[in-house]
PDB file of C-alpha atoms and ligand atoms in Angstrom:
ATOM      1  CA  UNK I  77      14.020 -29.564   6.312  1.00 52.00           C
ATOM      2  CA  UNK I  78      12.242 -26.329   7.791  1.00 60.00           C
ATOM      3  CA  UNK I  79       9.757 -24.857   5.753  1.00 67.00           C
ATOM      4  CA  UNK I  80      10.057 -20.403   5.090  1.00 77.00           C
ATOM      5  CA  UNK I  81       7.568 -18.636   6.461  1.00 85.00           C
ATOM      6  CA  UNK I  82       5.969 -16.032   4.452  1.00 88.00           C
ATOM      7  CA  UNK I  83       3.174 -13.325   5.188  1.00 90.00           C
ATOM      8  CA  UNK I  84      -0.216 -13.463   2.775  1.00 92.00           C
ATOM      9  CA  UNK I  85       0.216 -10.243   1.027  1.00 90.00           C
ATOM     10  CA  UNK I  86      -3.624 -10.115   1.403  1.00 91.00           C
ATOM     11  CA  UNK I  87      -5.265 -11.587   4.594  1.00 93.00           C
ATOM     12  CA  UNK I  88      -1.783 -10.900   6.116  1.00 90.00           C
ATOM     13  CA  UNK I  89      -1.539 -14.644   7.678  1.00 91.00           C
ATOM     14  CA  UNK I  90       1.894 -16.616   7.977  1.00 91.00           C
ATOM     15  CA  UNK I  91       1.794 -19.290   5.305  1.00 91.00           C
ATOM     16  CA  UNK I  92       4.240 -21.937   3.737  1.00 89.00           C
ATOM     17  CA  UNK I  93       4.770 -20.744   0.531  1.00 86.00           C
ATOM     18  CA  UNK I  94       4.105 -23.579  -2.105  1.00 84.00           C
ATOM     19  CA  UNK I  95       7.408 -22.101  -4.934  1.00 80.00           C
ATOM     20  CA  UNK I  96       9.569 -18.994  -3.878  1.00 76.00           C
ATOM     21  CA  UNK I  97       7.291 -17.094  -5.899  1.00 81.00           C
ATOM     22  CA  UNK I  98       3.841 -17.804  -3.847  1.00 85.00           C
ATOM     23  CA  UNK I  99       2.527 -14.514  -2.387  1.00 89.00           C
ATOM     24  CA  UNK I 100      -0.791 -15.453  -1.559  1.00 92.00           C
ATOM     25  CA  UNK I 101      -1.471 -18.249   1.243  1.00 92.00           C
ATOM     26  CA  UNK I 102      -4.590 -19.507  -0.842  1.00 92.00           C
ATOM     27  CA  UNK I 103      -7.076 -19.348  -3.818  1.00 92.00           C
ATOM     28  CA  UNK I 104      -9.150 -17.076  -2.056  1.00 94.00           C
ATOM     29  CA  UNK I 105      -6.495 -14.243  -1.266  1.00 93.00           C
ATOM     30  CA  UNK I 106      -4.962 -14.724  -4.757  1.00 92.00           C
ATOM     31  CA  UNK I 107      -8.661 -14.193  -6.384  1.00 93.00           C
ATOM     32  CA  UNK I 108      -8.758 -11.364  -4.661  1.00 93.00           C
ATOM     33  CA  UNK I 109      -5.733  -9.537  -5.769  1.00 92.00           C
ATOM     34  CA  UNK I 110      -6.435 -10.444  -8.643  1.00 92.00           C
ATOM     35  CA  UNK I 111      -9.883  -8.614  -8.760  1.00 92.00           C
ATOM     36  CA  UNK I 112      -8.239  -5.449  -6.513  1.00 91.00           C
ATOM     37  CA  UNK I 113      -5.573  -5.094  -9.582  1.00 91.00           C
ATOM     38  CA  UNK I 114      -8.193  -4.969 -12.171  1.00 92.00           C
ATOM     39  CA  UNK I 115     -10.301  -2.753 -10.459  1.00 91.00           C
ATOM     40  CA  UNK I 116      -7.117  -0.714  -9.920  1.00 88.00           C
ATOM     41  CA  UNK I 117      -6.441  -0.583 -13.648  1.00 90.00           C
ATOM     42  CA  UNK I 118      -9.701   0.235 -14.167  1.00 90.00           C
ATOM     43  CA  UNK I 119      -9.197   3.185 -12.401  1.00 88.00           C
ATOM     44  CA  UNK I 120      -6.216   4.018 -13.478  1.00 87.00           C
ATOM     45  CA  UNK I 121      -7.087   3.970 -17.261  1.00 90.00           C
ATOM     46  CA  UNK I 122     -10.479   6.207 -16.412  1.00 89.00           C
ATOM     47  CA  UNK I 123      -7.792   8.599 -15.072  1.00 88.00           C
ATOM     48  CA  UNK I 124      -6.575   8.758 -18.093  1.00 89.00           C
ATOM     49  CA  UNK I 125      -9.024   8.648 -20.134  1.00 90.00           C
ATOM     50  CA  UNK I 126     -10.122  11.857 -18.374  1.00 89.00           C
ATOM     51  CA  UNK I 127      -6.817  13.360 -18.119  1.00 87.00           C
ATOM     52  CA  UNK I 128      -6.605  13.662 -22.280  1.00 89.00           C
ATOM     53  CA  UNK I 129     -10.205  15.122 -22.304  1.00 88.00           C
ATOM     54  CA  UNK I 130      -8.786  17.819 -20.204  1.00 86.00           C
ATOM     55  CA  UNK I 131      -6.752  20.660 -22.155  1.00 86.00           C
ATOM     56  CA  UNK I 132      -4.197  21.620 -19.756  1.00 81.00           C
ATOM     57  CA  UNK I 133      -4.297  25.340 -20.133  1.00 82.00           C
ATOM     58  CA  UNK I 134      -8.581  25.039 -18.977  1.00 86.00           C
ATOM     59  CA  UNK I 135      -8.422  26.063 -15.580  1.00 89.00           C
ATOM     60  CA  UNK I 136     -11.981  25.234 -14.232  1.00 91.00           C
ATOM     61  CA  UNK I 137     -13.312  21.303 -14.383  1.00 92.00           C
ATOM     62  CA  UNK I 138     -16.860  19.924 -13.258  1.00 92.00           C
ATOM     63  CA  UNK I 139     -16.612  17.749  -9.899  1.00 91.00           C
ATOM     64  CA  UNK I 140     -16.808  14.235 -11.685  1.00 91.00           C
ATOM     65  CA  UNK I 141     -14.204  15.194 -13.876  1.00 92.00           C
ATOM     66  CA  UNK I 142     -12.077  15.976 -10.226  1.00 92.00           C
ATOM     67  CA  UNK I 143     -13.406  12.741  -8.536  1.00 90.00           C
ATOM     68  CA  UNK I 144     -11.992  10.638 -11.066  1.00 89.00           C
ATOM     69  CA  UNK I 145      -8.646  12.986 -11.717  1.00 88.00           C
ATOM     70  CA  UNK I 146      -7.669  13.015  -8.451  1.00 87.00           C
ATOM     71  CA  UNK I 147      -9.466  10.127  -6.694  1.00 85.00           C
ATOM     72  CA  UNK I 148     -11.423  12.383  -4.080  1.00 89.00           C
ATOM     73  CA  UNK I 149     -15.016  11.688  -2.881  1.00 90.00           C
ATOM     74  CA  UNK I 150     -17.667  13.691  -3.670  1.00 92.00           C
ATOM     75  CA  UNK I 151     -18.308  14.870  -0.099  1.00 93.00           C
ATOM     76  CA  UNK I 152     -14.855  15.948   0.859  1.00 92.00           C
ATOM     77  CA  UNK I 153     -14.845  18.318  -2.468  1.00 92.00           C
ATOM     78  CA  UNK I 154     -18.219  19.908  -2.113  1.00 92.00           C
ATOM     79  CA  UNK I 155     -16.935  20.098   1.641  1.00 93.00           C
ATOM     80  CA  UNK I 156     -14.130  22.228   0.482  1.00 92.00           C
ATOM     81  CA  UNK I 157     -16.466  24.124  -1.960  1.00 91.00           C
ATOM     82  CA  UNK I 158     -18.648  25.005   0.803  1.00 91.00           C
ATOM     83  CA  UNK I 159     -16.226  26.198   3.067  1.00 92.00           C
ATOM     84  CA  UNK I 160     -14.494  28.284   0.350  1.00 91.00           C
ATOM     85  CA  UNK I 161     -10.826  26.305   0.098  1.00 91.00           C
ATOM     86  CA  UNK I 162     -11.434  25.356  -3.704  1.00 91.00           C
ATOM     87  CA  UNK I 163     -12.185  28.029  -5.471  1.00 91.00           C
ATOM     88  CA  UNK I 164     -15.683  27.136  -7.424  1.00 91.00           C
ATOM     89  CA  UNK I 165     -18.421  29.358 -10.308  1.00 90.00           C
ATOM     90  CA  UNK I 166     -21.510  27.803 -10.562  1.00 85.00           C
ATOM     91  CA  UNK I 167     -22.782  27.732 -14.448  1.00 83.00           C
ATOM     92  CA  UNK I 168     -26.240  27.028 -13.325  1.00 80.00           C
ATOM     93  CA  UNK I 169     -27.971  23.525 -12.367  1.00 76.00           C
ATOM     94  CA  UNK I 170     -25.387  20.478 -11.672  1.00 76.00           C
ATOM     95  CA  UNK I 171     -22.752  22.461 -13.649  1.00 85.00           C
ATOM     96  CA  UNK I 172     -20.334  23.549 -11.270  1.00 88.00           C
ATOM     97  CA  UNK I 173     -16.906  24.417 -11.887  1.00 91.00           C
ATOM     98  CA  UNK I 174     -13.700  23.972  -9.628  1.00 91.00           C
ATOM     99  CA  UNK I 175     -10.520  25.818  -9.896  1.00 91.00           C
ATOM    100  CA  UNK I 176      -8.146  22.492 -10.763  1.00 91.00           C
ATOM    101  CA  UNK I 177      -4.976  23.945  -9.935  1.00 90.00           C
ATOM    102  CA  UNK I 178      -6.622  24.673  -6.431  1.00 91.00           C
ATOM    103  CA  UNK I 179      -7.340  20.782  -6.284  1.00 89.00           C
ATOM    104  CA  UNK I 180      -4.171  19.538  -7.368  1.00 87.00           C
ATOM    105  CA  UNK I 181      -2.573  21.184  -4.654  1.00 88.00           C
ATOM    106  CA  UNK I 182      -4.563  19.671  -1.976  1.00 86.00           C
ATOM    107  CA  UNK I 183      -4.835  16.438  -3.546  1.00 84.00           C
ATOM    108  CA  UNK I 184      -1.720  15.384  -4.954  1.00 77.00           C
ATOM    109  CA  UNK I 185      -1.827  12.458  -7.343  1.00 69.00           C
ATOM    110  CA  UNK I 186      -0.695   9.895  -5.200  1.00 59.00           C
ATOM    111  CA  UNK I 187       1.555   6.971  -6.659  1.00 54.00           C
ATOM    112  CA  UNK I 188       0.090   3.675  -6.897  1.00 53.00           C
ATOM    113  CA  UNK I 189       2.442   1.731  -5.011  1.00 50.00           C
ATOM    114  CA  UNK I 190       0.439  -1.834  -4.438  1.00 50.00           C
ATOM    115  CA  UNK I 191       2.645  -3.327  -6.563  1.00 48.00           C
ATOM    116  CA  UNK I 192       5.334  -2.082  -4.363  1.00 46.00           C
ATOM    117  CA  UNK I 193       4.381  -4.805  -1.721  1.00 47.00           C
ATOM    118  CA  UNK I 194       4.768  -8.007  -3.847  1.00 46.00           C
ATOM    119  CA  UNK I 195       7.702  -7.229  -5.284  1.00 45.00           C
ATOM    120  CA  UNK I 196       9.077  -6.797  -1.427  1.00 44.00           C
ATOM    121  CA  UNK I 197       6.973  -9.795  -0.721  1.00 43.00           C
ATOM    122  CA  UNK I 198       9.062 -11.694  -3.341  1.00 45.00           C
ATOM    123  CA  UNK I 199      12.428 -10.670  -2.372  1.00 51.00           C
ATOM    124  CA  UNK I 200      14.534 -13.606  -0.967  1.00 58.00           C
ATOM    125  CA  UNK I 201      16.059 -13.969   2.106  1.00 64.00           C
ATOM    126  CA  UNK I 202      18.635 -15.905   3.505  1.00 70.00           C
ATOM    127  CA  UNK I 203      16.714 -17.283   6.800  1.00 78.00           C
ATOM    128  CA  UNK I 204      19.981 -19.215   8.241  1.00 82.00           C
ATOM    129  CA  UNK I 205      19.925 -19.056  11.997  1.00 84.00           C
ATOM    130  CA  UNK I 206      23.230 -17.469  11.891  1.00 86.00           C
ATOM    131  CA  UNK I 207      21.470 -14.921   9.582  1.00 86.00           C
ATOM    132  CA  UNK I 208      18.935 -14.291  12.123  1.00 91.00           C
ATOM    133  CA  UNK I 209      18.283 -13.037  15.349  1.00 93.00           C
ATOM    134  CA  UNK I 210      15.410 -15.028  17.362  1.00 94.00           C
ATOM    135  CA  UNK I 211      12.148 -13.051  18.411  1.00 93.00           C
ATOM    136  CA  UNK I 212      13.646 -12.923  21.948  1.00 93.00           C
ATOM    137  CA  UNK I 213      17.270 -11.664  20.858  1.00 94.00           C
ATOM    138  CA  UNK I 214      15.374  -8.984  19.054  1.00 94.00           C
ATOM    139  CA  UNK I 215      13.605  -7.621  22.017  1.00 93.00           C
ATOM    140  CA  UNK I 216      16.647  -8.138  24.199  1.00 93.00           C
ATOM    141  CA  UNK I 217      18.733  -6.134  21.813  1.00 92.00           C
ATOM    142  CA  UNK I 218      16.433  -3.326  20.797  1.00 90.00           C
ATOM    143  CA  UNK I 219      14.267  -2.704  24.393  1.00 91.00           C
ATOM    144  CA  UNK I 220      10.905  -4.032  22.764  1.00 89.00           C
ATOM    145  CA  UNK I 221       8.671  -6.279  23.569  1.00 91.00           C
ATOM    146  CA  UNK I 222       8.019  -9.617  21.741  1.00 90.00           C
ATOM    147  CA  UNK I 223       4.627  -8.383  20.729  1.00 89.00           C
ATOM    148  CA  UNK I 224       5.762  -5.368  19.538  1.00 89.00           C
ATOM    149  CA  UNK I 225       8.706  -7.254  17.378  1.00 91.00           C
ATOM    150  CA  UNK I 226       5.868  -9.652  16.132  1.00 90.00           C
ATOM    151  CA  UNK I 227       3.754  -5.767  15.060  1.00 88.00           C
ATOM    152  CA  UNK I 228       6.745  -4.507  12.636  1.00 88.00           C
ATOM    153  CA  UNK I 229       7.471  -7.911  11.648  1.00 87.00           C
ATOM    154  CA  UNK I 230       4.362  -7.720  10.169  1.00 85.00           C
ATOM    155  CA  UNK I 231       3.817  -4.170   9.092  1.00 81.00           C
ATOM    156  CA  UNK I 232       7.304  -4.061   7.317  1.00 81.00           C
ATOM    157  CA  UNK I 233       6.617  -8.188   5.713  1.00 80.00           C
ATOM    158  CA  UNK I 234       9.564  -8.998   7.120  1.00 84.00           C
ATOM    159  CA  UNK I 235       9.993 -13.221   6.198  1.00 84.00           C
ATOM    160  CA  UNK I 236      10.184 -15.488   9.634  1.00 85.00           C
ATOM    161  CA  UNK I 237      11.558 -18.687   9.694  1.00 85.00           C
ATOM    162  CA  UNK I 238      10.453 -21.290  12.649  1.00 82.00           C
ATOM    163  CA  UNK I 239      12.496 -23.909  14.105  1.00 81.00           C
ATOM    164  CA  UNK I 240      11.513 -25.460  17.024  1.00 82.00           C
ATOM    165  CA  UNK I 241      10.416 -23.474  19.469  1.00 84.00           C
ATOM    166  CA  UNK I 242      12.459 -20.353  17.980  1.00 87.00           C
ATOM    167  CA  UNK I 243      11.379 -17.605  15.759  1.00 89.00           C
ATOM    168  CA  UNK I 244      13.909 -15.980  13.790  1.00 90.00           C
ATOM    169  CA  UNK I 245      14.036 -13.127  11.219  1.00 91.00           C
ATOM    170  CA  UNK I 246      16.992 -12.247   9.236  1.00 89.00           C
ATOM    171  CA  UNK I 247      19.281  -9.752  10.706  1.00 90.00           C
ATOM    172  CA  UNK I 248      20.020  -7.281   7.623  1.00 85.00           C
ATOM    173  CA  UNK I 249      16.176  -6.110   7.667  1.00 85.00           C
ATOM    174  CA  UNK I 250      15.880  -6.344  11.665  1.00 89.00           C
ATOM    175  CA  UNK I 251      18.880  -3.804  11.793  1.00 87.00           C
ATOM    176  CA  UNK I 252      17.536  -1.782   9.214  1.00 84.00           C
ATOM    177  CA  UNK I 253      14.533  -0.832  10.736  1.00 83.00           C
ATOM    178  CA  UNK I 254      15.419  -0.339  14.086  1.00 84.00           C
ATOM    179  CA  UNK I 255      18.826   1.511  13.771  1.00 78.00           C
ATOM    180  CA  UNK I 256      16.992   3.764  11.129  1.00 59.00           C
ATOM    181  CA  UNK I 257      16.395   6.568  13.992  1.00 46.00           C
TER     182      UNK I 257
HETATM  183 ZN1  LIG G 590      -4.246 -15.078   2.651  1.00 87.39          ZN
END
């Protein structure tokens, strides 16, 4: 029986996924996400924590309270500050103020979407050669290269099955991203 191929959501290497459900090619990578979804929640609760501090009719906040609201270093806002794109009043000492609405604008709240990736990574295929189209039937049919193939293969986690001396990669998600122009 051939064994599915599947991408490590984290180091990004093809693996043989030990149950259907295996994201992660080892302990490592899998110890890892682990620790980059708590720090993530971390985050995420500070944010919010923050957030309900904030009244939302108060219109000027200090610069940590906009590094942590809207995830932006510390250089890149006093960058705008200096240059006059967020609006700022300086209360004295280490107490300046920002206009938030200003911030918000240029620093949009941006949706955490790292969960987005396992759930794609978990999504099941059917990897039947007559489901598929090989590496080289891909690049015949589209005008790419093989390298090029093996690039969005990986950059869209698209599951690849081996047998023999054949790659092949199931046809619904092959079609979708290349007849999507
Ligand atoms: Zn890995």
């Amino acid at each position: 029986m051939t064994k599915i191929q599947k991408q490590c959501a984290i180091c990004e290497k093809p693996f043989i996924p030990k149950t259907v459900n295996s994201i992660y090619c080892c302990k490592i990578c899998s110890d890892t996400a682990y620790r980059k979804r708590k720090v993530q929640l971390k985050k995420e609760e500070q944010r919010k924590a923050v957030a309900s501090r904030i009244p939302d009719e108060r219109k000027y906040i200090s610069v940590p309270e906009a590094i942590i609201l809207f995830g932006v270093a510390k250089s890149t806002l006093y960058r705008h500050i200096r240059q006059g794109r967020i609006p700022a009043i300086n209360l004295g000492t280490r107490l300046v103020r920002i206009d938030r609405a200003t911030i918000e604008k240029m620093f949009p709240i941006r949706e955490d979407t790292s969960g987005m990736k396992e759930f794609s990574a978990v999504k099941l295929y059917r990897l039947e050669p007559e489901d598929c189209y090989t590496i080289g039937e891909i690049s015949k049919k589209f005008g790419i290269s093989d390298s090029s193939v093996y690039k969005h293969i990986r950059k869209f986690s698209i599951p690849i099955r081996q047998i023999g001396k054949y790659v092949y990669a199931p046809k619904s998600e092959i079609d979708s991203i290349y007849n999507s122009e």
